[in-house]
Tab-separated table of C-alpha atoms in Angstrom:
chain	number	residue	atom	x	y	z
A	1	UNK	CA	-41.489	14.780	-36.586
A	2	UNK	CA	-41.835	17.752	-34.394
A	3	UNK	CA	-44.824	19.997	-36.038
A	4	UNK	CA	-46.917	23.046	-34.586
A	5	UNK	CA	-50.525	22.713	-34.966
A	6	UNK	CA	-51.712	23.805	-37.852
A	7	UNK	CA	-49.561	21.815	-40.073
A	8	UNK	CA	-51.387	18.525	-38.792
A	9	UNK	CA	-53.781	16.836	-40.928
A	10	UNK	CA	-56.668	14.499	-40.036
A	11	UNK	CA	-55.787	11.111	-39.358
A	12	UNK	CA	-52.183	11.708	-39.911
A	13	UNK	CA	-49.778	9.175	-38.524
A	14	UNK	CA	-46.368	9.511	-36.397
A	15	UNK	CA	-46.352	13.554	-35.141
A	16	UNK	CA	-45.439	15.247	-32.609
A	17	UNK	CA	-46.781	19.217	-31.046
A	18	UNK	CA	-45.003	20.517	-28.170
A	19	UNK	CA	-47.670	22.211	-26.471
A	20	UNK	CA	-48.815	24.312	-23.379
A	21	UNK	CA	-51.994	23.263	-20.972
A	22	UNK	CA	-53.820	26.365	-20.707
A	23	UNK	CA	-57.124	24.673	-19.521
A	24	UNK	CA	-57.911	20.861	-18.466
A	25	UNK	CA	-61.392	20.215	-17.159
A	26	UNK	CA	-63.716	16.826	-17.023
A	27	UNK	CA	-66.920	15.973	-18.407
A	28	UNK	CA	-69.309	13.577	-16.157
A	29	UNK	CA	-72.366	11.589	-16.860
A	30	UNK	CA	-72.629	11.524	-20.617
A	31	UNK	CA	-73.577	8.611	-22.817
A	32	UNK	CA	-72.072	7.875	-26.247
A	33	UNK	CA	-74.321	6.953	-29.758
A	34	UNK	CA	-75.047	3.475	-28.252
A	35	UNK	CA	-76.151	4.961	-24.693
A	36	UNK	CA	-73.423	3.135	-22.740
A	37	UNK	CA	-71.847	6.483	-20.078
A	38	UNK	CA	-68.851	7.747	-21.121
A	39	UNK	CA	-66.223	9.635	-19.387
A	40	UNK	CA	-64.469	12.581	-20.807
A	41	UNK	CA	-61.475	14.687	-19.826
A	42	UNK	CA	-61.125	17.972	-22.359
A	43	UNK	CA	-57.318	19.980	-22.418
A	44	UNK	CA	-57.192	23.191	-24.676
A	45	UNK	CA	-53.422	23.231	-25.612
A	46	UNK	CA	-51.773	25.836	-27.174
A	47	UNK	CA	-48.111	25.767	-29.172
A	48	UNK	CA	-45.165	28.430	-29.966
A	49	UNK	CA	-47.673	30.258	-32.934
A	50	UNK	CA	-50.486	31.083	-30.017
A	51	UNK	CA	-52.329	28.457	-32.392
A	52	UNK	CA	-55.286	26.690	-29.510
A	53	UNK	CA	-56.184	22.811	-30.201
A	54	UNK	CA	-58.398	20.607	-28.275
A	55	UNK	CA	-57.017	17.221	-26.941
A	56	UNK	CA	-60.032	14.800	-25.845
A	57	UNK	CA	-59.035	11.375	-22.860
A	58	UNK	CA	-61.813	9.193	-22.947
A	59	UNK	CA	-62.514	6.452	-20.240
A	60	UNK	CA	-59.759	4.163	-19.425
A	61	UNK	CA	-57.056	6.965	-20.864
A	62	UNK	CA	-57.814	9.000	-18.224
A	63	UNK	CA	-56.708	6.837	-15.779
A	64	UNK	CA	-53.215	6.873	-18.319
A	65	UNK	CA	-52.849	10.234	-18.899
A	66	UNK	CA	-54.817	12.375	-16.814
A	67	UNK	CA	-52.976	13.093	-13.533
A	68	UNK	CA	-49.624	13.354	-15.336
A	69	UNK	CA	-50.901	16.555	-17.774
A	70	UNK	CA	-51.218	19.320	-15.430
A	71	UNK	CA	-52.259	22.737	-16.727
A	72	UNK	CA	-49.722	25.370	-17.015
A	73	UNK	CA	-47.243	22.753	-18.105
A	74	UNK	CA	-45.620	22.336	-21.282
A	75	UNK	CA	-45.557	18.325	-22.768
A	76	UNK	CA	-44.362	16.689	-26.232
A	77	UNK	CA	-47.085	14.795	-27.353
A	78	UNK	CA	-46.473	12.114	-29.981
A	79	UNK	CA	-49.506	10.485	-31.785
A	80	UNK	CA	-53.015	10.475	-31.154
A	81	UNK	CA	-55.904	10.216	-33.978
A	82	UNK	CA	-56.631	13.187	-35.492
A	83	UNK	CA	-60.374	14.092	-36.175
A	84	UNK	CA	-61.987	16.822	-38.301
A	85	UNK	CA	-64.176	18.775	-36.013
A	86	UNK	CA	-68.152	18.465	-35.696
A	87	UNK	CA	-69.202	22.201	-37.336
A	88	UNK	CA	-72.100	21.554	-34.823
A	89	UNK	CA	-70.703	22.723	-32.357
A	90	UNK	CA	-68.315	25.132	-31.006
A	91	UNK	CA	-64.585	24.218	-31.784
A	92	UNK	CA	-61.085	25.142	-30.865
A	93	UNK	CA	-59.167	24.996	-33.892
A	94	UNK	CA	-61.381	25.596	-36.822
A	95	UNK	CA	-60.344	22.414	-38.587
A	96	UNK	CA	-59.333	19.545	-36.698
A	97	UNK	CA	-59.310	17.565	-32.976
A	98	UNK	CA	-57.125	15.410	-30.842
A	99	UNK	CA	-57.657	11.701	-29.136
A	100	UNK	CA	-54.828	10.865	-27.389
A	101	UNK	CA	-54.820	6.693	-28.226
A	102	UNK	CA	-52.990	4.003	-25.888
A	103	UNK	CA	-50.250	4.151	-28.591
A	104	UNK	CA	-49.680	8.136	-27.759
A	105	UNK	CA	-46.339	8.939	-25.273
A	106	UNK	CA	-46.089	12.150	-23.642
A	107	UNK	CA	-43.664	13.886	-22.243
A	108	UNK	CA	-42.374	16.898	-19.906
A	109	UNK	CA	-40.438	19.779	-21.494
A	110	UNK	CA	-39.189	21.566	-18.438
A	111	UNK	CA	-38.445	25.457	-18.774
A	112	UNK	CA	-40.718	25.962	-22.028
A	113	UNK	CA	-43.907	27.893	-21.974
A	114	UNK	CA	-45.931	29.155	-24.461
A	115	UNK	CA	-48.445	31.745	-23.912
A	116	UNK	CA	-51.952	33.402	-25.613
A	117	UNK	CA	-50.795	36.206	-28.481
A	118	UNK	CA	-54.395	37.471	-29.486
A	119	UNK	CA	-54.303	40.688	-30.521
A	120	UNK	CA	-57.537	41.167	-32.439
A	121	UNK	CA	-59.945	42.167	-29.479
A	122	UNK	CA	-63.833	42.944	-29.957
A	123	UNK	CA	-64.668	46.334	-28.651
A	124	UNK	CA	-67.013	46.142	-25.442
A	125	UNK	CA	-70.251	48.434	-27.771
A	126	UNK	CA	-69.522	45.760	-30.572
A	127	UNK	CA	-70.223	42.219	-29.108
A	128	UNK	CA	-73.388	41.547	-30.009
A	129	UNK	CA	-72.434	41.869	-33.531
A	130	UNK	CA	-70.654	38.635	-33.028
A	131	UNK	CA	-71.591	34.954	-32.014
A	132	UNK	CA	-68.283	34.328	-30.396
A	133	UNK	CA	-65.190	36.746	-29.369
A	134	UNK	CA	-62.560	37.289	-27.731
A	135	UNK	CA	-61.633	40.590	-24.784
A	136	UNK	CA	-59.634	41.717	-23.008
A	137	UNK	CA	-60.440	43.898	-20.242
A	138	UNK	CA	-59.277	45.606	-16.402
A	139	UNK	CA	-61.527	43.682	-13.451
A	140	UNK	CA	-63.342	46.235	-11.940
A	141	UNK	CA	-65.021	43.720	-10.014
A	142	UNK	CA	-65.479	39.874	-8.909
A	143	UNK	CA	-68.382	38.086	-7.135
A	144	UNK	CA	-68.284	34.796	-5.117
A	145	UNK	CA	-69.170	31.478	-6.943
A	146	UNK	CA	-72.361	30.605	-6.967
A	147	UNK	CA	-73.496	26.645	-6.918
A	148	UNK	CA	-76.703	25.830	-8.963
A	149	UNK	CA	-77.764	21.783	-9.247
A	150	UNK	CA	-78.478	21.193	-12.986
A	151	UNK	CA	-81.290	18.492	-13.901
A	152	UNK	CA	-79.018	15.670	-14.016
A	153	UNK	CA	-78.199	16.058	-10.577
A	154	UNK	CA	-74.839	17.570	-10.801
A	155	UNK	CA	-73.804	21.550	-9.604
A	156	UNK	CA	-72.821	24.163	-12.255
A	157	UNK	CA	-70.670	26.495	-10.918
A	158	UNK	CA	-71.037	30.551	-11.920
A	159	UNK	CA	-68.983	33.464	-11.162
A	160	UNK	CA	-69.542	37.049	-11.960
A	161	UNK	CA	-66.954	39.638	-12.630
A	162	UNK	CA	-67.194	43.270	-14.360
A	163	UNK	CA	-64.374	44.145	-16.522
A	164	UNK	CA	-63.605	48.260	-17.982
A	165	UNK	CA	-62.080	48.693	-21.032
A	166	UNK	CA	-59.748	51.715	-22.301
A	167	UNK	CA	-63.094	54.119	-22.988
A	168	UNK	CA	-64.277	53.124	-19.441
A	169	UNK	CA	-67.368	51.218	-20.993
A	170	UNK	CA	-67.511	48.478	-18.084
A	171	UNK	CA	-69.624	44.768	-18.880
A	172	UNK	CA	-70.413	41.894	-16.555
A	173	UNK	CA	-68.572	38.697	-17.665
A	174	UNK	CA	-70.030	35.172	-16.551
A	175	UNK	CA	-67.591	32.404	-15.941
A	176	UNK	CA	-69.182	28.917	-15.885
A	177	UNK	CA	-67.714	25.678	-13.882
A	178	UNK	CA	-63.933	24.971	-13.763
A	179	UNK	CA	-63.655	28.333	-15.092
A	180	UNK	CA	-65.577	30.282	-12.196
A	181	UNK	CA	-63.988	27.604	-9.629
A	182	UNK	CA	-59.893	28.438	-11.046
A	183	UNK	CA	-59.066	31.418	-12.648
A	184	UNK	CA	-62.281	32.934	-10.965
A	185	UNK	CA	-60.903	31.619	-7.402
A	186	UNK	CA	-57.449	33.615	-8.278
A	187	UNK	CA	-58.860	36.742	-9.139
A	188	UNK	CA	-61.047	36.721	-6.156
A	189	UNK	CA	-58.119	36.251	-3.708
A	190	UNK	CA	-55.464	38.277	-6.069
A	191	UNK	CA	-57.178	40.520	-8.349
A	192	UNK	CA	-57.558	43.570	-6.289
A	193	UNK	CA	-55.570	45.792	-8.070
A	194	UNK	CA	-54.952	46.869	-11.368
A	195	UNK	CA	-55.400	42.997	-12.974
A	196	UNK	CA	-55.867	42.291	-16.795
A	197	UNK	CA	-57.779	38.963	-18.461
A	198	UNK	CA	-58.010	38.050	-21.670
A	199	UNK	CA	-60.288	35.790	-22.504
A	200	UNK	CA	-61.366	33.569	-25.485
A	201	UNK	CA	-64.303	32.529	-27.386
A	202	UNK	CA	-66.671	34.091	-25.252
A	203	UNK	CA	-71.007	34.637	-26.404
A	204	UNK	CA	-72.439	37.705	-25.910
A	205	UNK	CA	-76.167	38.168	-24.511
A	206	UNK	CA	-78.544	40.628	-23.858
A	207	UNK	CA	-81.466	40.199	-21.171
A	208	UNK	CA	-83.823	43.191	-20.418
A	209	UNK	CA	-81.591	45.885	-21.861
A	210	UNK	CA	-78.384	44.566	-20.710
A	211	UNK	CA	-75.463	43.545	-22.846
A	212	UNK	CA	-73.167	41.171	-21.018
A	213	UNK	CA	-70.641	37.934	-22.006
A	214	UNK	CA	-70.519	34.373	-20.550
A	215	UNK	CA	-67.564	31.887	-20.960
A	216	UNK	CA	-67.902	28.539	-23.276
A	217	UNK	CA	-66.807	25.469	-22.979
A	218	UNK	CA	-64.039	26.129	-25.292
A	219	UNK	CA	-63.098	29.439	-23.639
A	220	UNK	CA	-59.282	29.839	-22.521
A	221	UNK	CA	-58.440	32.489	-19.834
A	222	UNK	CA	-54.906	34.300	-19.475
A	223	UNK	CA	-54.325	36.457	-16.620
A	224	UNK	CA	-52.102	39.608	-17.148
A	225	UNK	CA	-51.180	38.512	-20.278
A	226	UNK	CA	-47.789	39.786	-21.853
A	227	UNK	CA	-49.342	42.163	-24.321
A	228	UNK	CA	-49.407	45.883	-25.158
A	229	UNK	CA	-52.984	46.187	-23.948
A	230	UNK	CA	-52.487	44.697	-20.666
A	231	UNK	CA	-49.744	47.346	-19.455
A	232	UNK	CA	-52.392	49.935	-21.267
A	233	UNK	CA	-55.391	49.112	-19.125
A	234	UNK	CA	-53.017	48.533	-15.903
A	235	UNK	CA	-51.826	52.598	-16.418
A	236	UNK	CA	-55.778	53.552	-17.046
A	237	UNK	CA	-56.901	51.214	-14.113
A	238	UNK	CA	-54.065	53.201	-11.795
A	239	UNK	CA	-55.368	56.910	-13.083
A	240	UNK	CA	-58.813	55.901	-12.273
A	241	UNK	CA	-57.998	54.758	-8.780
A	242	UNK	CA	-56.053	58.595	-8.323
A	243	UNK	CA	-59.198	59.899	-9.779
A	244	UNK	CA	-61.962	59.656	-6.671
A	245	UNK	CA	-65.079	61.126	-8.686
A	246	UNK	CA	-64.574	58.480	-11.424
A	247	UNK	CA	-63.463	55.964	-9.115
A	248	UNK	CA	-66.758	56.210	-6.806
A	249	UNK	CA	-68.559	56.481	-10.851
A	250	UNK	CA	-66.469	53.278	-12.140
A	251	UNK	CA	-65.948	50.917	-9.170
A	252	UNK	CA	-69.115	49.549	-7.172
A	253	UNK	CA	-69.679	50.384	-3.623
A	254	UNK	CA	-68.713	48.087	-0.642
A	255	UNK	CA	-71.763	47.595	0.223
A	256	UNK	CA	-73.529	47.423	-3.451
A	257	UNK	CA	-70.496	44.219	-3.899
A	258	UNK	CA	-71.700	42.393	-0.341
A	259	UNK	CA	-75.565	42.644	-1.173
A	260	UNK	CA	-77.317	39.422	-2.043
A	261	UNK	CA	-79.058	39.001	-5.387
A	262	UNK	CA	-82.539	38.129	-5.393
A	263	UNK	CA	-85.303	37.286	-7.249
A	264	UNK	CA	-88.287	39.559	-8.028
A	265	UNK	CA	-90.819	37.008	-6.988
A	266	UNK	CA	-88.842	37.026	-3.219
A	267	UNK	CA	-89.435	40.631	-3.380
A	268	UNK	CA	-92.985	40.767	-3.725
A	269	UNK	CA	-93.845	37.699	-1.940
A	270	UNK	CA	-91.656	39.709	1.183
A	271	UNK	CA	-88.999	37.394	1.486
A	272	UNK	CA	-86.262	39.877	1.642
């Protein structure tokens, strides 16, 4: 029985969503309760309500499943075990999970896609009134990724970009690992003018004065979406570009976007 999202129930039996892949990203060197490693692959999916779930490939499925779901593709999945979420932690859907099983079948649907229909932004002045929210905002601005080894021995991956909003009140967005490395890679080589992202589930933070937001694991990012707001930032992004004295007040320098960042201890100890 064909069913969108929200009408599945935890450890319901013989459904099937047709969903999009709007991220897909793997999880290395973790351990499970009795300590034996445990390989992950995560997919946030979305269906025709703009409803998000997220569909978990452990170990051996991967190896099943995990080259044939490619993001930006649409798929009819049929069966998996369906999990309440841990409230611990950050979650998707505020209910329930996915496992795909070795009894699930997937499968294509050509010509279909189903996209993000947020509409209930948080205003840039408002975020830290929030734990988690979702923006929308013009890219003002996008740094190269930066590689940083983590204590287990693996690389996190970061990427900086400044987004403007409608009132021109302009905040620096962090983008963490397959996040920084994808839709961080495309607006680097394509976002040059006049480009929109919404983006999902986001925390706000605030370190020596400054308010900024950083992506989650459970973070989905759309790119020009197809919404009222995106062709309303586009027009504002265009004046401001016609508009020199609030373009050279708005838009960093050349050279202010090349220089390196630095620590203050390199500073004092002369390093730079």
């Amino acid at each position: 029985m064909n069913m969108v999202i929200d009408d599945l129930r935890p450890f319901q039996k013989g459904w099937t969503i047709t969903v999009t892949i709007v991220r897909k990203f793997y999880i290395q060197n973790v351990t499970n309760r009795k300590g034996e490693p445990l390989r992950i692959m995560k997919f946030i999916v979305l269906d025709t309500k703009g409803v998000c779930i997220q569909v978990n490939l452990f170990n051996d499925l991967i190896e099943k499943f995990g080259d044939m779901l490619e993001k930006g593709k649409t798929y009819a999945i049929n069966d998996g075990n369906i999990k309440p979420i841990d409230v611990r932690y950050m979650n998707v859907h505020s209910k329930i999970e996915i496992s795909l099983s070795q009894n699930s079948k997937v499968k294509e649907i050509e010509g279909e896609t189903f996209f993000l229909t947020k509409q209930d932004f948080c205003n840039f002045e408002s975020v830290l009134d929030y734990q988690s929210i979702d923006v929308i905002g013009g890219v003002v601005q996008i740094k190269p990724i930066i590689f940083r080894k983590t204590r287990d021995g693996n690389y996190s991956k970061k990427r900086e970009v400044l987004l403007m909003d409608n009132k021109l009140n302009t905040i620096k967005l962090t983008l963490w690992d397959d996040l920084a490395e994808n839709e961080g890679q495309y607006l680097e080589e394509n976002g040059k003018t006049q480009t929109v992202i919404l983006i999902t589930n986001v925390r706000p933070n605030q370190f020596e004065g400054e308010v900024s937001i950083s992506s989650s694991n459970i973070s989905v990012v759309a790119i020009n979406p197809l919404l009222n707001e995106t062709e309303t930032l586009k027009c504002r992004m265009h004046t401001l570009t016609e508009d020199k004295k609030l373009r050279d007040l708005l838009y960093p320098s050349k050279k202010l976007m090349e220089a390196k960042e630095v620590s203050m201890d390199d500073v004092i100890k002369g390093k730079v």
